[in-house]
Coordinates of C-alpha atoms and ligand atoms in Angstrom, one line a residue:
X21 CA 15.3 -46.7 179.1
X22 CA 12.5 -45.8 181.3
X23 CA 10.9 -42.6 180.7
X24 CA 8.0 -41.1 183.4
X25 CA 5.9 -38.8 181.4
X26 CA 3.4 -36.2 183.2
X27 CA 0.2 -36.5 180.9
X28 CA -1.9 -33.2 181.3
X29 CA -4.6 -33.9 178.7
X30 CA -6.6 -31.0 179.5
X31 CA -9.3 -29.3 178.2
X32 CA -11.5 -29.4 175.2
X33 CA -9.9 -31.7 172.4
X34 CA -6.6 -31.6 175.0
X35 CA -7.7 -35.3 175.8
X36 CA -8.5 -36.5 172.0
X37 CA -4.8 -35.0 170.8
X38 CA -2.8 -36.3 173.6
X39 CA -4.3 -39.6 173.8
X40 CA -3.2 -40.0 170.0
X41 CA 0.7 -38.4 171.1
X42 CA 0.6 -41.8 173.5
X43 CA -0.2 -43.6 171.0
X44 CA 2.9 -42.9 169.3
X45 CA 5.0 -42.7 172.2
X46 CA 3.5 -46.2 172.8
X47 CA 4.9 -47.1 169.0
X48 CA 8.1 -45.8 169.5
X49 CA 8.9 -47.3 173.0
X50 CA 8.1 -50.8 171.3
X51 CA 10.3 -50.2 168.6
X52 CA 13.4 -48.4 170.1
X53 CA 13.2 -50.5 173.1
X54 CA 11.6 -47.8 175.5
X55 CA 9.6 -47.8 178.0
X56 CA 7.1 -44.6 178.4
X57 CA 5.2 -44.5 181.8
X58 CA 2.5 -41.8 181.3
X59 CA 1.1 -39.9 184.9
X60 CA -2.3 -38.4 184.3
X61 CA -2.4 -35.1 186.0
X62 CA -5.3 -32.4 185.9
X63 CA -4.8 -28.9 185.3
X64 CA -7.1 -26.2 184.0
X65 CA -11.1 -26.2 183.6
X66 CA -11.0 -29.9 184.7
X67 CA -9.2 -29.2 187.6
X68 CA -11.1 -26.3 188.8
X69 CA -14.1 -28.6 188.2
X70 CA -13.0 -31.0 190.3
X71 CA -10.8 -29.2 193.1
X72 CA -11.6 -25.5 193.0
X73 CA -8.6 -24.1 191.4
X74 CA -6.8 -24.3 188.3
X75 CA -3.6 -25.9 189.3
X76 CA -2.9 -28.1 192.7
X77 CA 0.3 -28.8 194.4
X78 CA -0.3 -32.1 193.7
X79 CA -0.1 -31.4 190.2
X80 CA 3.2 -29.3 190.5
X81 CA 4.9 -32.0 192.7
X82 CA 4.0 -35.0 190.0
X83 CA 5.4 -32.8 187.1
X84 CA 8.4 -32.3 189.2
X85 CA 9.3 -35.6 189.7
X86 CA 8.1 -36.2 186.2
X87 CA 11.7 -36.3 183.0
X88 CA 8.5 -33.7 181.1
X89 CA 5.3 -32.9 180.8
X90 CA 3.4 -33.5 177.6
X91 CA 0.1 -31.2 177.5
X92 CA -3.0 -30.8 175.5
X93 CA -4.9 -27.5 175.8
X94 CA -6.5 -26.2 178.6
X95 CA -9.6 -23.6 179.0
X96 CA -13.3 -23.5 177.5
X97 CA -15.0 -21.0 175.0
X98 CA -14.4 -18.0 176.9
X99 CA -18.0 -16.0 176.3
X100 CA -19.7 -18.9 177.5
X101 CA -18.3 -21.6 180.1
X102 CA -18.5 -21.1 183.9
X103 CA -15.1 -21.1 184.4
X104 CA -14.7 -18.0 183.0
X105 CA -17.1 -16.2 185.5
X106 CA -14.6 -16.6 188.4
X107 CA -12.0 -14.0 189.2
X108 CA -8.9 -14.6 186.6
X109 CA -6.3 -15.6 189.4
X110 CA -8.9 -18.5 189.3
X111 CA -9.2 -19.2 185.9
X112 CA -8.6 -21.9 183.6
X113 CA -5.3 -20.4 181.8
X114 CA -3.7 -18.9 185.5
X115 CA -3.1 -22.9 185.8
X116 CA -0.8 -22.4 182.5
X117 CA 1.1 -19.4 184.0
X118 CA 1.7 -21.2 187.3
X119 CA 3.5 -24.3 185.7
X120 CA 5.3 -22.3 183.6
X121 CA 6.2 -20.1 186.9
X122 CA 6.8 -22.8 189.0
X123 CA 9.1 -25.0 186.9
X124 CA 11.1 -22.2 186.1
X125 CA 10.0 -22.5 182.0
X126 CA 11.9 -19.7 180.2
X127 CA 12.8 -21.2 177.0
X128 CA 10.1 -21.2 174.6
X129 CA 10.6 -23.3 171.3
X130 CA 8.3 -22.6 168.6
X131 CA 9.3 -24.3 165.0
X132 CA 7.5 -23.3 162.0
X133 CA 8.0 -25.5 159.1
X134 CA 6.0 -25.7 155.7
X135 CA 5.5 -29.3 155.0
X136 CA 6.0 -29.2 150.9
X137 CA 2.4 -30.8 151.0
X138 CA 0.8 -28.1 152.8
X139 CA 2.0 -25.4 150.7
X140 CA -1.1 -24.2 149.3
X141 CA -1.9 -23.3 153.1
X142 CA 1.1 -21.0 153.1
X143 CA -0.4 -17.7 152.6
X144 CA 3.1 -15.9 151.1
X145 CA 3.5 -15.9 147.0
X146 CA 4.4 -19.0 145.2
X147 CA 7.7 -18.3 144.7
X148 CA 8.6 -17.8 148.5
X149 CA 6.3 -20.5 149.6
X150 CA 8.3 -23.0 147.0
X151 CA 11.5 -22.2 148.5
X152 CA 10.2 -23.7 151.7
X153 CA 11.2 -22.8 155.1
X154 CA 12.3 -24.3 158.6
X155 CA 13.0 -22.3 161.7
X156 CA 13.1 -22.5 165.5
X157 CA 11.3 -19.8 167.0
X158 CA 12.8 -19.4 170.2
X159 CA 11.3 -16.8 173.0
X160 CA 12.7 -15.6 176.9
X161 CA 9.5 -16.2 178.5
X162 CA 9.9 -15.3 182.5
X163 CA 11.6 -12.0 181.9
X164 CA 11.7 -8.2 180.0
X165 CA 9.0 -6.3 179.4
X166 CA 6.1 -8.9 180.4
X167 CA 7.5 -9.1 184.3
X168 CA 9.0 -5.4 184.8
X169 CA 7.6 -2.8 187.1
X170 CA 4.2 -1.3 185.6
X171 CA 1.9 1.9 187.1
X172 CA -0.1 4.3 185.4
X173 CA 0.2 7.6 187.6
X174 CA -0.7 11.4 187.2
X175 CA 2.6 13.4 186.6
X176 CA 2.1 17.2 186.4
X177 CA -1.5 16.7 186.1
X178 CA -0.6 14.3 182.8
X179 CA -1.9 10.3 183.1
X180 CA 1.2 8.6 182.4
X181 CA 1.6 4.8 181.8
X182 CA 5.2 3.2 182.8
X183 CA 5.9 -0.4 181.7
X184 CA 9.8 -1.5 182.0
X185 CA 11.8 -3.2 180.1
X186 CA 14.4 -5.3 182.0
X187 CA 16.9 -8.2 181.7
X188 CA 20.0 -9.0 183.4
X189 CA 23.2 -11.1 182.0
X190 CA 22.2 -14.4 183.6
X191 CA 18.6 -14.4 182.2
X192 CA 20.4 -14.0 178.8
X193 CA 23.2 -16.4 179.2
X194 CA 21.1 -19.3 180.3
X195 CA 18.9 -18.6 176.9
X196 CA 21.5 -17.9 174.2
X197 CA 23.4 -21.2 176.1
X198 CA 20.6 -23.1 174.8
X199 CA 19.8 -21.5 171.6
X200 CA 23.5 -22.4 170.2
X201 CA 22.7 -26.1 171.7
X202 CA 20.0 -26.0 169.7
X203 CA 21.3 -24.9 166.7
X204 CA 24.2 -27.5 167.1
X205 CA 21.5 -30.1 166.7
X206 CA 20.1 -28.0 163.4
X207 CA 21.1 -26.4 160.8
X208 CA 24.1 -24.6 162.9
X209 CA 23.0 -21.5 162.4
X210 CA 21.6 -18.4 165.4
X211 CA 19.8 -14.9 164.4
X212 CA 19.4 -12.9 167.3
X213 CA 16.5 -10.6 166.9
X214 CA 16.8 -7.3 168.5
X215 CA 16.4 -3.6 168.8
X216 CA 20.3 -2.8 169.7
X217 CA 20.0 0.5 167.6
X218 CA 17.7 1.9 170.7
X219 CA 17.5 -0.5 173.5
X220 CA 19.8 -0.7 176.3
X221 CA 18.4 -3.9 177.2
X222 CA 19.3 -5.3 173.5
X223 CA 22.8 -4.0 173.3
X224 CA 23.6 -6.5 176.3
X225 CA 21.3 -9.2 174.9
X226 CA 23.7 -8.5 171.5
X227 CA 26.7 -8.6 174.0
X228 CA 26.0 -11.7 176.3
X229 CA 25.2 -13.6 173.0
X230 CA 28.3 -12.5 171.0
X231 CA 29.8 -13.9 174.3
X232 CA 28.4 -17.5 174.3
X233 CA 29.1 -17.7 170.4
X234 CA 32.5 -17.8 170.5
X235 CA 32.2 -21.2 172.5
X236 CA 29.9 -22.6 169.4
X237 CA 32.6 -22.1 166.3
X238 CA 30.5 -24.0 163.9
X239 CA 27.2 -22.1 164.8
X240 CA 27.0 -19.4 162.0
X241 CA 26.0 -16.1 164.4
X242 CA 23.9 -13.3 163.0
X243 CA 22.7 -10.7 164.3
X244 CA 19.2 -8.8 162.8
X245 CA 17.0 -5.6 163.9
X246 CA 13.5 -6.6 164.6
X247 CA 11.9 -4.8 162.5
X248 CA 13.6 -5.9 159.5
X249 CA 13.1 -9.6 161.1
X250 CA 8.9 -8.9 160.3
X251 CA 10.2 -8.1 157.1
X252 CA 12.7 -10.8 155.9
X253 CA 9.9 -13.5 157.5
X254 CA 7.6 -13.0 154.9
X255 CA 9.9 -11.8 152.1
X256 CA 12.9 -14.8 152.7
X257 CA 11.8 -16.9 155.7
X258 CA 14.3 -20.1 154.4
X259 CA 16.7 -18.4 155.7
X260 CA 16.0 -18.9 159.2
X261 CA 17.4 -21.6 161.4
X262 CA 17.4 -20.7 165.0
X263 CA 15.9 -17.1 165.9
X264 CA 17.0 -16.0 169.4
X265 CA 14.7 -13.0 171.2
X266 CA 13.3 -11.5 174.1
X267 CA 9.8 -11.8 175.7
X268 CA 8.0 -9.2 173.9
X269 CA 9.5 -9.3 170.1
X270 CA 9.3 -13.2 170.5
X271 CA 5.9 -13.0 171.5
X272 CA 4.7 -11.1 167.9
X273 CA 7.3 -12.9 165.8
X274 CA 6.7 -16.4 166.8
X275 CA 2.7 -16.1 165.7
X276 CA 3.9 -14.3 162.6
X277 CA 5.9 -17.1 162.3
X278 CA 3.2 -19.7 163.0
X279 CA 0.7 -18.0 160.3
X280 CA 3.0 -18.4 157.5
X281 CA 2.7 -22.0 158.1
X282 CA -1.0 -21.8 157.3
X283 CA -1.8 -24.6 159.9
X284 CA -2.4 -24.3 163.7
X285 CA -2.7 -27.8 164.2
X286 CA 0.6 -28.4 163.1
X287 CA 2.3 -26.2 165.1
X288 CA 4.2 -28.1 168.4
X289 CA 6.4 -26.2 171.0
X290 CA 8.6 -26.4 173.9
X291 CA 9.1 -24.9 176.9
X292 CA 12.5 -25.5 179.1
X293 CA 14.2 -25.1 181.7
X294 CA 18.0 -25.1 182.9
X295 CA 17.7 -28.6 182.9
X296 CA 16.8 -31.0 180.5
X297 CA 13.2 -30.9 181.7
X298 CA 10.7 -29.2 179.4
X299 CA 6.7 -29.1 178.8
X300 CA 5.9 -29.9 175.6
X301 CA 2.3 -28.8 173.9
X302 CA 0.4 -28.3 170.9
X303 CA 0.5 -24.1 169.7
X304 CA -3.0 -23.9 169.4
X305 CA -5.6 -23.8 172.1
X306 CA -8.6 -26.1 173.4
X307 CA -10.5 -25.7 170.4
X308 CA -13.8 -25.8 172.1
X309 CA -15.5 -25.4 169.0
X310 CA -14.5 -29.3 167.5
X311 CA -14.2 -30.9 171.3
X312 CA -15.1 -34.4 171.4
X313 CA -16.1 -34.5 167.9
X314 CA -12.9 -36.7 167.1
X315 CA -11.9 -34.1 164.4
X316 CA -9.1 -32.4 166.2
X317 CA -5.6 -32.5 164.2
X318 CA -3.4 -34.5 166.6
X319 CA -0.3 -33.7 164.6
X320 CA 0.7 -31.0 166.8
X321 CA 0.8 -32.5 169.6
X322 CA 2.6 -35.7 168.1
X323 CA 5.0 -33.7 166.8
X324 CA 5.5 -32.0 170.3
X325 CA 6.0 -35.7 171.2
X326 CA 8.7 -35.3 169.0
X327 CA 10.7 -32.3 170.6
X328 CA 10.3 -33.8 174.0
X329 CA 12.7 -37.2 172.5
X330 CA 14.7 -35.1 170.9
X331 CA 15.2 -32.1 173.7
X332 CA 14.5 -33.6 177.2
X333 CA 15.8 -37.2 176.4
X334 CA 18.2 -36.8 173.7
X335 CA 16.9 -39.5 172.0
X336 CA 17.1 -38.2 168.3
X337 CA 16.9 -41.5 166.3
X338 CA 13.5 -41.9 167.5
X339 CA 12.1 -38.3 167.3
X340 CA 13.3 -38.0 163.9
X341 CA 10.9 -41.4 163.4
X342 CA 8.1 -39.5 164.6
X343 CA 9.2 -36.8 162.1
X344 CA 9.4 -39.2 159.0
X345 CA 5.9 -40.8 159.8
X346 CA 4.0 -37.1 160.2
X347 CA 5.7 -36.5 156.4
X348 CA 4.9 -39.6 155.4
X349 CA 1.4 -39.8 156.0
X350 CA 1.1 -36.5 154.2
X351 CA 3.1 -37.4 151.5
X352 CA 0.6 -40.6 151.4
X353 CA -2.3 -37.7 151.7
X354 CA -4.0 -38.1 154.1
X355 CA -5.4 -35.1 156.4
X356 CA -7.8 -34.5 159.2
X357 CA -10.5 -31.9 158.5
X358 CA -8.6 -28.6 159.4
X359 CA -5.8 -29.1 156.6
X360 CA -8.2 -30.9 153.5
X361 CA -8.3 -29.2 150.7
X362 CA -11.3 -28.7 149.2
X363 CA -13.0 -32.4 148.2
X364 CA -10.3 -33.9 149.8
X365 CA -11.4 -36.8 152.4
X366 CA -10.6 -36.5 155.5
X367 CA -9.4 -38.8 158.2
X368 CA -10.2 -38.7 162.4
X369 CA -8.0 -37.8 165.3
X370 CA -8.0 -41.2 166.7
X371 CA -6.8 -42.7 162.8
X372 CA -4.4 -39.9 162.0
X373 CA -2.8 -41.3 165.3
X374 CA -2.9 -44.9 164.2
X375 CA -1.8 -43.6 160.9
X376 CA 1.3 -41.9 162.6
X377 CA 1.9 -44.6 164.9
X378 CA 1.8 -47.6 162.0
X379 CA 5.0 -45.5 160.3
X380 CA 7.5 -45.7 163.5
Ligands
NAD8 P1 -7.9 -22.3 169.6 O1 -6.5 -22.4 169.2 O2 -8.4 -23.2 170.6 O3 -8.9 -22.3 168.3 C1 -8.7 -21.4 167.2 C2 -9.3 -22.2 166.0 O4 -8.3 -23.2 165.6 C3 -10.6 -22.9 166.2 O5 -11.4 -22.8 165.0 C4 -10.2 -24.3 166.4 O6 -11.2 -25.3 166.0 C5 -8.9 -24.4 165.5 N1 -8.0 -25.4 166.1 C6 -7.1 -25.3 167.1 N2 -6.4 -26.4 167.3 C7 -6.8 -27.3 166.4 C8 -6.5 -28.6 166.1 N3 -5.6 -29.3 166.8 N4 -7.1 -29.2 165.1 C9 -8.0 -28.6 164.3 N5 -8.4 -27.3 164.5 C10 -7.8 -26.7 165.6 O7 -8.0 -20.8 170.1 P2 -9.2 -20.0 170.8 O8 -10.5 -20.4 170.2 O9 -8.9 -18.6 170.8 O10 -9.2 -20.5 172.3 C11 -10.0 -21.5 172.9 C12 -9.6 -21.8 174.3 O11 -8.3 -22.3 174.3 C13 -9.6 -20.6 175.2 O12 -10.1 -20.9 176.5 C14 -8.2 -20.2 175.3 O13 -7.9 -19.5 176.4 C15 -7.5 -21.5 175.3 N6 -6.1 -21.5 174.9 C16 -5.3 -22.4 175.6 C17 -4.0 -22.5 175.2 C18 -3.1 -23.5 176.0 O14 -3.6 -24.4 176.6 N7 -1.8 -23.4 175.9 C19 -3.4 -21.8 174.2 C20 -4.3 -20.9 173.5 C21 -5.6 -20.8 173.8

């Protein structure tokens, strides 16, 4: 099959870590008889260096035409580039917001998994950390508390802040929908996260979702109280498969999440749509302090490769092969700088990637 990939490498190390996810894609598609055709596109810093603005039309159009988008990291260090002297509806990260807007993006997929060689990263005790864990993260992103009606007025001579909290049964069908598809193609098992004790807007999350269950009979469905979710993530996080939430509690849990793995530069996600497209990058940011030093850790975005196979072209076989080679070339030991233990050599971005790539 033929596959037409928007490449938005970005800023900072964006273009270092996405060049190395070709690489692989490159790998793959020779192997698994693929073809991937990849369409440079600017967005961010670059962008507004060249154009004005952080995110053209031309830019929206390509991605739409595009089966995904596979992104680095946009923006610069924040205290110091120009780009962050214009007015924010200008800035590097409104770019982000406007793609994410404009194709509709309100699934965000997180995983945090401890690779059994990166265990001493894992700040939780031994015996949790030895246990391991692997969990989908997954976050409404266009909706709730982020996107409601917000003022801060004088009432009765009183300053009063408002911010609301809103979501209707489609925008929580279309998520939980997914989240069971998901979990199908996992472990078969759905937490929903919520506040149902209190929140009107969580006793119909609880109800749409109990809803869409009963379709998925081999999903195990559990529900959980958010708070105790903060909890159980650092006391038992292996029991986590898919976690379903809203905006705001996915928002906190999916970096609590993320820190437990101990690595940033591990860390891929997703972020879909009703269809099968999605816009796969790395969790961390552009790094500005490591850019164009060739020490960024690629694996993120590799492994973001990955999801994209697996979620947007269902080709499983062949993201699980990009799976097998990340373990593998830890298993082998070798690291880039971010993730070496003390004494431990360290390898580049640009040989991590053939590393990776040399295992498919
Ligand atoms: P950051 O994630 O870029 O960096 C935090 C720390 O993690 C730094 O020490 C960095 O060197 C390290 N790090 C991040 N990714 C790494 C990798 N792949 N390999 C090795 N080390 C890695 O966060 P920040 O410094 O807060 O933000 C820098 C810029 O990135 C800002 O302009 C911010 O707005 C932007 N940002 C963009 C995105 C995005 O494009 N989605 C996300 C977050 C931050």
């Amino acid at each position: 099959m033929k596959y037409r990939i928007a490449s938005i490498k970005g800023d900072g190390i964006g273009p270092e870590i996405v060049t190395q996810a070709q690489k692989v894609l490159n790998a793959v598609g020779v192997k698994y008889g693929h073809e991937f055709e990849f369409v440079e596109l600017l967005m961010g810093g670059c962008s507004i260096d060249k154009y004005g603005i952080p995110l053209t039309d031309e830019t929206i159009d390509e991605a739409r035409k595009s089966d995904a988008v596979l992104m680095g990291s946009i923006g610069g260090d924040t205290n110091t580039s120009p780009w962050y002297k214009l007015e924010p509806g200008k800035r590097p990260e409104a770019g982000l917001l406007g793609i994410r807007k404009a194709l509709n993006l309100f699934a965000n997929l997180r995983p945090a998994y401890l690779y059994p060689e990166l265990k001493e990263a894992c700040p939780l005790k031994e015996e949790v950390a030895s246990k391991g864990f692997d969990m989908m993260m997954m976050r409404e992103l266009t909706g709730g508390l982020y996107f409601g009606e917000r003022y801060t007025k004088e009432i009765n001579g009183v300053l009063t802040a408002v911010d609301t909290l809103s979501y209707n049964e489609d925008e929580i069908r279309r998520i939980a929908v997914k989240g069971f598809d998901i979990a199908m193609k996992r472990r078969k098992k759905l937490t929903l996260i919520d506040k149902a004790n209190v929140l009107d807007s969580s006793r119909l999350w609880r109800k749409v979702t109990e809803e869409v269950a009963a379709d998925y009979p081999e999903v195990e469905y559990g529900v959980m109280l958010v708070d105790n979710c903060a909890m159980q993530l650092v006391k038992d996080p292996a029991q986590f498969d898919v976690v379903l939430t809203e905006n705001m509690f996915g928002d906190i849990l999916s970096d609590e999440a993320s820190m437990i793995t101990g690595s940033i530069g591990m860390l891929p996600s997703a972020s879909l749509n009703e269809t099968r497209f999605g816009l796969y990058e790395p969790s961390g940011g552009s790094a500005p302090d490591i850019a164009g030093k060739n020490i960024a850790n690629p694996i993120a975005t590799i492994l973001s490769a990955a999801m994209m196979l697996r979620y947007s072209f269902d080709l499983d076989k062949e993201a699980d092969a990009i799976e097998d080679a990340v373990k593998k070339v830890l298993k082998e030991g070798f690291r880039t700088g971010d993730i070496a233990l003390e004494g431990q050599n360290s390898v580049k971005c640009d040989e991590m990637g053939d590393l990776i790539a040399e295992r498919i």
